RNA sequence: GGUCUCUUGGCCGAGUGGCUAGGCACCGGUCUGCAAAACCGUCUACUCCGGUUCGAAUCCGGAAGAGACCUCCA
């Protein structure tokens, strides 16, 4: 069985996961699921950054997690663990499969120090005041720093901002491989150069190399990580072992709100918990995890995706329609002749996935299948037994397995609710039989207030919510 | 300021030279005591100006607008 190694930059665990985190989570879950479906054995590594990110100048280079910890008077690892748990909880709710390995940066300090040593030995880094910096200018003499993001060194040197602490560096573009800890910095480790902490970019080089080797198949992450993070990973890999780290880079685009990137720094993000509870001024209502998942998959991962209540509600209704069709399919009796071409739909689904994981195209095919199913249920199309098997296979494979959609109404409570509802509807039917519409309407209105929809038909009433 | 990207119908969003996705909303129909829901159908767009071509949303040039990165960020 062919193997695939995939490394994706995971979250920095100093805040609650927001909609922005859902996108790479779901995007690379789609890749993971599809590659597995095709028969690849995938080792999917998604790191957790629990050390090393520097704050901006206002925080004097203090580690984000350490800062939060001092404010809250608890251990930094306690903060990290709290947000790791939160992250995993919400990814689970979004039906994002757990990666094969979820390494933490704090657990790989030795590996990071080793790579820094290698880069120093190769002559592409220098020690300054107990910190180690990557020498971008030296590296650029024999390599292209900017190969991934399309940058040119001269431009970078001309445009990089001047920040505090730059005087330790030979050039403003040089980035830290190891940082000496200031006295108040409580996350610290011993190293040959100082008691300190690793730079941001080195953790991914260390952990991807450890678990996937010097070169692996796919490296993923958000588009905002392209520069400088991934560019620097390339440089670190080239400087330490002379190879490009990844054969393919996949970057998911951003989610925007009012046309602007939804992000921590802009303060315009909505957390996943807020989506699920509806507890945010920008939300008209709560949205379920599957609505969020479907909303994200309805756009191609490379494009920006604009958040709005209208778009979320459109996704919610559309998804409901697909799931209803799946139930309708169970009720359809096969015909001798077929009036539709279901294998064509199946082929189109594979074509779409093979064309750079084009999930919106897959979804469009599923809606075509839905129209066929509903028409067949209406007697306007005919399906053979083979057609029905094929349609079931399409939904099971693409909607459930690959897009990772699950029917949220299939909980334990549902059985009880069903029985209660049946009783209520029986009572209402009696009232209707007696032409007591005041009573039947009272029941229906009360249910409507609970967001339960009653559907009257010739064969009696059904309900849904 | 530098580098890059984008601009599709009321909204969201595929599509990269001809065969004019899809969803939501609207509207029409079926169903119904009424209504809602559900289902079916309809609605034919590609920022603007030039150019290439038999033919352009799609390629080339220009303009306008928006965004991303250059600093932590998914």
XYZ file of C-alpha atoms (C1' of nucleotides) in Angstrom:
539
model
C 0.000 0.000 0.000
C 1.449 3.391 -0.928
C 2.295 5.728 1.923
C 1.716 9.454 2.214
C 3.292 11.736 4.798
C 1.405 14.930 5.564
C 2.375 17.672 7.983
C 0.017 20.509 8.865
C 0.657 23.504 11.096
C -1.788 23.283 13.965
C -2.942 25.833 16.488
C -1.042 27.983 18.934
C -2.846 27.132 22.121
C -3.322 30.420 23.885
C -6.911 31.153 22.904
C -10.226 29.531 22.212
C -10.568 28.027 18.723
C -12.475 30.246 16.286
C -13.926 29.883 12.818
C -10.509 30.499 11.315
C -9.191 27.351 12.995
C -12.023 25.314 11.555
C -10.928 25.919 8.000
C -7.520 24.194 7.971
C -8.919 21.587 10.331
C -11.632 20.705 7.842
C -9.571 21.310 4.693
C -6.845 18.881 5.673
C -9.365 16.488 7.137
C -10.839 16.366 3.628
C -7.404 15.611 2.174
C -6.724 13.024 4.874
C -10.081 11.321 4.345
C -9.829 11.286 0.553
C -6.292 9.930 0.442
C -7.324 7.174 2.841
C -10.369 6.445 0.699
C -8.100 6.033 -2.319
C -6.162 3.412 -0.398
C -3.132 5.374 0.740
C -1.716 4.745 4.149
C -1.451 8.286 5.475
C 0.619 9.475 8.384
C -0.899 12.815 9.248
C 1.091 14.943 11.673
C -0.448 18.134 13.024
C 1.584 19.952 15.613
C 0.507 21.948 18.618
C 2.475 25.100 19.289
C 2.684 25.445 23.038
C 5.954 27.426 23.168
C 7.916 29.864 21.177
C 5.665 32.398 19.540
C 6.889 35.860 20.278
C 4.491 38.605 21.113
C 4.793 41.905 19.272
C 6.908 44.769 20.541
C 4.375 45.814 23.154
C 5.072 42.606 25.016
C 8.857 42.711 24.727
C 9.191 39.351 23.129
C 7.516 37.488 25.917
C 6.056 34.127 25.049
C 2.308 34.267 24.473
C 1.545 31.292 26.635
C 3.817 32.436 29.414
C 2.168 35.834 29.379
C -1.279 34.369 29.716
C -0.087 32.096 32.492
C 1.348 34.888 34.587
C -1.863 36.822 34.244
C -3.910 33.912 35.406
C -1.438 32.720 38.066
C -1.250 29.177 36.798
C 1.323 26.989 35.157
C 1.917 27.690 31.467
C 1.377 24.031 30.703
C -1.984 24.272 32.407
C -3.005 27.030 30.023
C -1.720 25.028 27.084
C -3.528 21.904 28.202
C -6.780 23.787 28.675
C -6.740 25.144 25.148
C -5.533 21.858 23.681
C -8.559 20.210 25.230
C -10.821 22.949 23.912
C -9.325 22.694 20.443
C -9.711 18.939 20.305
C -13.231 19.086 21.663
C -14.378 21.463 18.948
C -12.516 19.631 16.197
C -14.239 16.449 17.355
C -17.612 18.204 17.157
C -16.781 19.274 13.611
C -16.121 15.596 12.892
C -12.481 16.332 12.115
C -10.566 13.089 12.454
C -7.687 13.092 14.889
C -4.314 13.153 13.115
C -1.983 10.174 13.341
C 0.368 12.154 15.576
C -0.216 15.452 17.389
C 3.224 16.415 18.661
C 3.737 19.341 21.007
C 6.590 21.747 20.506
C 7.416 21.664 24.214
C 8.014 17.936 23.974
C 10.578 18.332 21.204
C 13.052 20.828 22.616
C 15.980 18.423 22.193
C 15.152 17.834 18.540
C 14.899 21.562 17.952
C 18.254 22.197 19.617
C 19.790 19.491 17.427
C 18.570 21.150 14.250
C 19.828 24.536 15.418
C 23.226 22.915 15.953
C 23.159 21.483 12.450
C 22.331 24.855 10.933
C 25.096 26.492 12.980
C 27.578 23.808 11.890
C 26.587 24.373 8.279
C 27.404 28.047 8.712
C 23.924 29.442 8.118
C 23.364 30.771 11.618
C 25.187 32.806 14.235
C 25.075 33.276 17.982
C 24.372 36.731 19.350
C 23.877 37.589 23.028
C 22.860 34.026 23.843
C 20.355 33.837 20.996
C 20.826 32.076 17.690
C 19.691 33.674 14.438
C 19.349 32.302 10.946
C 21.630 34.187 8.567
C 19.290 34.878 5.676
C 21.819 36.871 3.696
C 24.438 34.113 3.927
C 21.851 31.499 3.013
C 20.760 33.559 0.015
C 24.223 33.384 -1.491
C 23.599 29.766 -2.444
C 19.830 29.418 -2.036
C 16.711 31.412 -2.718
C 15.070 32.657 0.463
C 11.674 33.467 -1.012
C 11.351 30.475 -3.319
C 8.023 29.481 -1.799
C 6.404 32.878 -1.353
C 7.903 34.594 -4.374
C 9.911 37.113 -2.368
C 13.192 38.712 -3.342
C 15.814 39.311 -0.672
C 16.430 42.911 -1.719
C 12.755 43.719 -1.264
C 12.676 42.022 2.099
C 15.689 43.951 3.312
C 14.100 47.185 2.143
C 10.660 46.646 3.617
C 11.023 44.699 6.850
C 9.961 46.755 9.798
C 12.307 47.743 12.550
C 11.328 46.096 15.814
C 12.859 46.074 19.276
C 15.726 43.693 19.729
C 16.826 44.003 16.118
C 20.292 45.182 17.120
C 21.257 41.606 18.005
C 20.640 40.608 14.406
C 22.943 41.151 11.448
C 19.976 41.834 9.198
C 16.388 42.617 9.911
C 15.214 39.576 7.944
C 17.188 37.148 10.116
C 14.863 35.088 12.273
C 15.428 33.509 15.676
C 16.273 29.833 15.965
C 16.843 30.069 19.699
C 15.982 32.942 21.967
C 17.619 33.751 25.292
C 14.986 34.063 27.997
C 14.575 37.312 29.828
C 14.342 36.983 33.651
C 10.545 37.162 33.713
C 10.174 34.560 31.008
C 9.034 31.424 32.773
C 8.972 28.935 29.903
C 12.657 28.140 29.523
C 14.999 25.329 28.705
C 18.736 24.806 28.876
C 20.714 24.882 25.649
C 24.344 25.255 24.532
C 23.730 28.986 23.996
C 21.560 30.127 26.857
C 18.615 29.263 29.033
C 15.850 30.139 26.668
C 13.274 28.881 24.220
C 13.129 27.879 20.563
C 12.157 30.191 17.739
C 8.803 29.818 16.092
C 9.802 28.241 12.802
C 12.168 25.585 14.105
C 9.533 23.434 15.808
C 7.910 22.445 12.535
C 11.218 21.530 10.948
C 12.155 19.452 13.993
C 8.849 17.612 14.309
C 8.196 17.034 10.617
C 11.706 15.664 10.187
C 11.354 13.425 13.218
C 8.047 11.856 12.231
C 8.005 12.089 8.431
C 11.653 12.280 7.420
C 13.738 14.934 5.712
C 11.343 15.062 2.795
C 7.684 14.159 2.874
C 4.707 14.463 0.535
C 2.405 17.244 1.680
C 2.887 20.233 3.918
C -0.230 22.203 4.759
C -1.328 25.225 6.711
C -3.096 28.539 6.454
C -2.128 30.918 3.698
C -1.046 33.459 6.283
C 1.742 31.086 7.277
C 3.279 31.085 3.804
C 5.584 33.905 4.752
C 7.596 33.942 6.852
C 6.812 30.657 8.576
C 6.859 28.184 5.726
C 9.497 30.088 3.823
C 11.706 29.798 6.883
C 10.958 26.100 7.211
C 12.244 25.629 3.694
C 15.378 27.562 4.583
C 15.929 25.572 7.783
C 15.496 22.258 5.988
C 17.797 23.258 3.163
C 20.388 24.615 5.597
C 20.342 21.597 7.888
C 19.929 18.668 5.524
C 19.946 20.084 2.026
C 16.468 19.057 0.916
C 13.176 20.743 0.300
C 10.973 19.546 3.172
C 7.793 18.934 1.181
C 6.981 17.807 -2.342
C 3.671 19.657 -2.312
C 2.503 22.656 -0.322
C -1.195 23.160 0.286
C -2.416 26.434 1.776
C -6.005 27.046 2.719
C -7.297 30.584 2.239
C -8.791 32.799 4.926
C -12.334 33.269 6.128
C -13.428 36.875 5.918
C -16.038 38.853 7.802
C -17.303 42.024 6.146
C -14.602 41.507 3.554
C -11.803 41.417 6.108
C -9.792 38.503 7.369
C -11.230 37.006 10.536
C -8.316 36.885 12.908
C -7.031 37.121 16.403
C -5.120 40.300 15.776
C -8.110 42.121 14.312
C -10.351 40.995 17.155
C -13.163 40.242 14.712
C -13.203 36.491 15.154
C -16.123 34.395 16.328
C -15.220 31.356 18.412
C -16.568 27.938 17.577
C -18.319 27.794 20.919
C -20.136 31.016 20.062
C -21.253 29.534 16.765
C -22.630 26.476 18.497
C -24.443 28.500 21.169
C -25.336 31.571 19.101
C -23.862 33.738 21.832
C -22.253 36.496 19.765
C -23.633 39.805 18.557
C -22.721 38.983 14.976
C -24.791 35.811 15.009
C -28.526 35.794 14.383
C -28.804 32.276 15.759
C -26.766 29.237 16.743
C -25.263 27.110 14.006
C -24.538 23.435 14.358
C -21.074 21.952 13.805
C -22.242 20.266 10.624
C -23.584 23.553 9.277
C -20.158 25.090 9.852
C -18.462 22.124 8.235
C -20.768 22.170 5.219
C -20.412 25.938 4.878
C -16.643 25.605 4.703
C -16.745 22.712 2.251
C -19.095 24.609 -0.063
C -16.168 26.831 -1.022
C -12.920 25.648 -2.529
C -10.120 25.700 0.039
C -7.949 28.033 -2.050
C -10.535 30.810 -2.173
C -11.473 33.229 0.531
C -14.798 32.473 2.116
C -17.021 35.255 3.347
C -18.909 34.782 6.569
C -22.484 36.009 6.834
C -25.611 34.831 8.605
C -27.331 34.584 5.244
C -24.632 32.291 3.867
C -24.667 30.143 7.013
C -28.416 29.755 6.868
C -28.252 28.875 3.184
C -25.725 26.181 4.045
C -27.908 24.924 6.875
C -30.927 24.510 4.607
C -28.957 22.986 1.781
C -27.377 20.427 4.072
C -30.747 19.513 5.516
C -31.996 18.882 1.998
C -29.142 16.479 1.279
C -29.711 14.559 4.497
C -33.454 14.335 3.801
C -32.731 12.907 0.361
C -30.621 10.208 1.955
C -33.636 9.161 4.037
C -35.970 9.394 1.053
C -33.694 7.035 -0.828
C -34.563 4.287 1.660
C -38.233 4.499 0.670
C -37.892 4.267 -3.107
C -39.003 1.093 -4.843
C -36.782 -0.037 -7.714
C -38.102 -0.015 -11.277
C -37.195 -2.248 -14.180
C -35.839 0.586 -16.276
C -33.694 3.519 -15.382
C -34.355 7.055 -16.513
C -31.171 8.471 -15.031
C -27.419 7.962 -15.150
C -26.139 7.524 -11.622
C -22.685 6.214 -12.467
C -22.045 9.472 -14.290
C -22.667 11.327 -11.027
C -20.309 9.024 -9.194
C -17.617 9.573 -11.795
C -18.114 13.328 -11.584
C -17.607 13.159 -7.832
C -14.269 11.425 -8.270
C -13.269 13.842 -11.027
C -14.051 16.744 -8.725
C -12.014 15.347 -5.829
C -9.152 14.503 -8.160
C -9.166 18.089 -9.378
C -7.466 19.607 -6.333
C -10.048 18.451 -3.808
C -12.909 20.398 -5.371
C -15.449 19.859 -2.618
C -17.996 22.434 -3.913
C -18.178 20.495 -7.147
C -18.767 17.274 -5.224
C -21.566 18.981 -3.320
C -23.148 20.186 -6.573
C -23.155 16.555 -7.758
C -24.802 15.485 -4.514
C -27.539 18.045 -5.103
C -28.029 16.634 -8.589
C -28.395 13.222 -6.999
C -30.851 14.725 -4.530
C -33.032 16.064 -7.326
C -33.032 12.624 -8.937
C -33.984 10.943 -5.667
C -36.811 13.392 -4.972
C -38.107 13.128 -8.521
C -38.049 9.348 -8.318
C -39.926 9.559 -5.058
C -42.461 11.697 -6.906
C -42.745 9.143 -9.711
C -41.172 11.473 -12.254
C -37.980 9.438 -12.660
C -37.397 5.716 -12.360
C -34.486 4.036 -10.643
C -33.336 0.446 -10.959
C -32.070 -1.501 -7.959
C -28.561 -0.862 -9.293
C -29.253 2.879 -9.433
C -30.385 2.869 -5.822
C -27.290 0.973 -4.731
C -25.147 3.404 -6.669
C -26.855 6.438 -5.122
C -26.477 4.989 -1.652
C -22.811 4.379 -2.380
C -22.371 7.965 -3.606
C -23.840 9.390 -0.408
C -22.017 6.983 1.876
C -18.704 7.598 0.161
C -18.754 11.279 -0.609
C -21.118 12.890 1.869
C -20.389 10.736 4.887
C -16.853 9.373 4.469
C -15.072 12.048 2.469
C -16.893 15.286 3.227
C -17.276 13.944 6.755
C -20.883 14.996 7.215
C -22.852 13.139 9.830
C -26.534 13.345 10.587
C -26.714 15.232 13.845
C -30.243 14.165 14.614
C -29.263 10.563 15.191
C -28.644 11.015 18.902
C -29.804 8.907 21.806
C -32.485 11.405 22.724
C -34.095 11.070 19.358
C -35.884 7.838 20.165
C -37.623 9.379 23.141
C -38.470 12.524 21.235
C -39.918 10.447 18.440
C -42.236 8.608 20.774
C -43.352 11.776 22.496
C -43.960 13.458 19.208
C -45.956 10.544 17.928
C -48.197 10.797 20.947
C -48.687 14.527 20.483
C -49.498 14.089 16.820
C -51.984 11.344 17.626
C -53.812 13.716 19.954
C -53.784 16.394 17.323
C -55.166 13.980 14.750
C -58.079 13.207 17.050
C -58.814 16.902 17.361
C -58.656 17.267 13.595
C -60.966 14.287 13.107
C -63.433 16.092 15.377
C -62.998 19.291 13.367
C -61.597 20.842 16.519
C -59.128 23.025 14.630
C -58.655 25.372 17.547
C -57.025 22.531 19.461
C -55.050 21.206 16.526
C -53.749 24.677 15.677
C -52.874 25.309 19.314
C -50.734 22.179 19.299
C -49.107 23.073 16.013
C -48.387 26.643 17.133
C -46.882 25.460 20.369
C -44.613 23.092 18.445
C -43.691 25.833 15.982
C -42.556 27.918 18.931
C -40.163 25.064 19.783
C -38.873 25.113 16.193
C -40.656 21.877 15.455
C -42.340 21.843 12.067
C -45.500 19.796 11.555
C -46.240 18.614 8.035
C -49.789 17.562 7.234
C -50.405 15.188 4.370
C -52.968 12.675 3.158
C -51.318 9.886 5.146
C -51.219 11.798 8.425
C -48.808 14.265 9.969
C -45.056 14.117 10.178
C -42.690 16.423 11.947
C -39.127 17.678 11.870
C -36.884 20.251 13.502
C 5.808 51.846 -0.106
C 7.135 46.514 -1.959
C 5.229 41.578 -3.470
C 0.959 38.925 -4.726
C -4.192 37.751 -5.309
C -9.152 38.657 -6.289
C -13.667 41.271 -8.737
C -19.410 35.933 -11.359
C -27.003 36.945 -11.113
C -30.598 39.609 -4.635
C -26.810 36.622 -1.332
C -23.067 32.601 -1.013
C -20.161 30.219 -4.391
C -18.034 26.533 -8.875
C -16.197 27.105 -13.618
C -10.305 29.004 -17.204
C -11.620 29.679 -24.917
C -17.531 27.283 -27.604
C -21.566 22.538 -24.478
C -23.960 28.847 -20.541
C -22.341 24.309 -11.941
C -24.830 24.152 -7.342
C -27.127 26.140 -2.890
C -30.141 29.992 -0.470
C -33.757 33.870 -1.414
C -37.682 35.499 -4.897
C -41.585 33.985 -8.109
C -44.951 29.991 -10.292
C -46.948 25.043 -9.520
C -48.122 20.298 -6.646
C -49.898 19.065 -1.847
C -53.182 21.123 2.150
C -59.375 22.774 6.265
C -55.995 27.113 6.448
C -51.005 27.732 6.810
C -46.250 26.138 7.023
C -43.003 22.564 5.452
C -41.655 19.398 1.608
C -41.209 18.548 -3.543
C -41.044 20.216 -8.762
C -40.203 24.277 -12.045
C -38.521 29.256 -13.152
C -35.008 33.262 -12.799
C -29.315 33.121 -17.274
C -24.596 36.555 -14.335
C -19.498 37.063 -15.167
C -16.251 45.303 -12.531
C -15.061 48.694 -16.763
C -12.216 49.875 -21.437
C -9.327 48.060 -25.392
C -7.004 43.742 -27.975
C -6.241 38.415 -29.801
C -9.858 34.780 -31.883
C -14.734 32.206 -36.268
C -15.944 32.480 -30.931
C -13.809 35.127 -24.179
C -16.594 35.168 -17.813
C -12.287 32.221 -19.377
C -6.159 34.512 -23.014
C -3.303 39.540 -23.463
C -2.913 44.992 -22.196
C -4.901 49.055 -19.422
C -8.254 51.342 -15.644
C -11.146 51.179 -11.149
C -12.337 48.717 -6.605
C -11.270 45.083 -2.739
C -8.113 41.921 -0.042
C -3.631 39.184 1.716
C 1.485 39.074 3.049
C 5.768 42.152 4.319
C 4.847 41.912 12.452
C 1.907 37.190 16.202
C -2.019 35.057 13.223
C -5.458 29.249 10.515
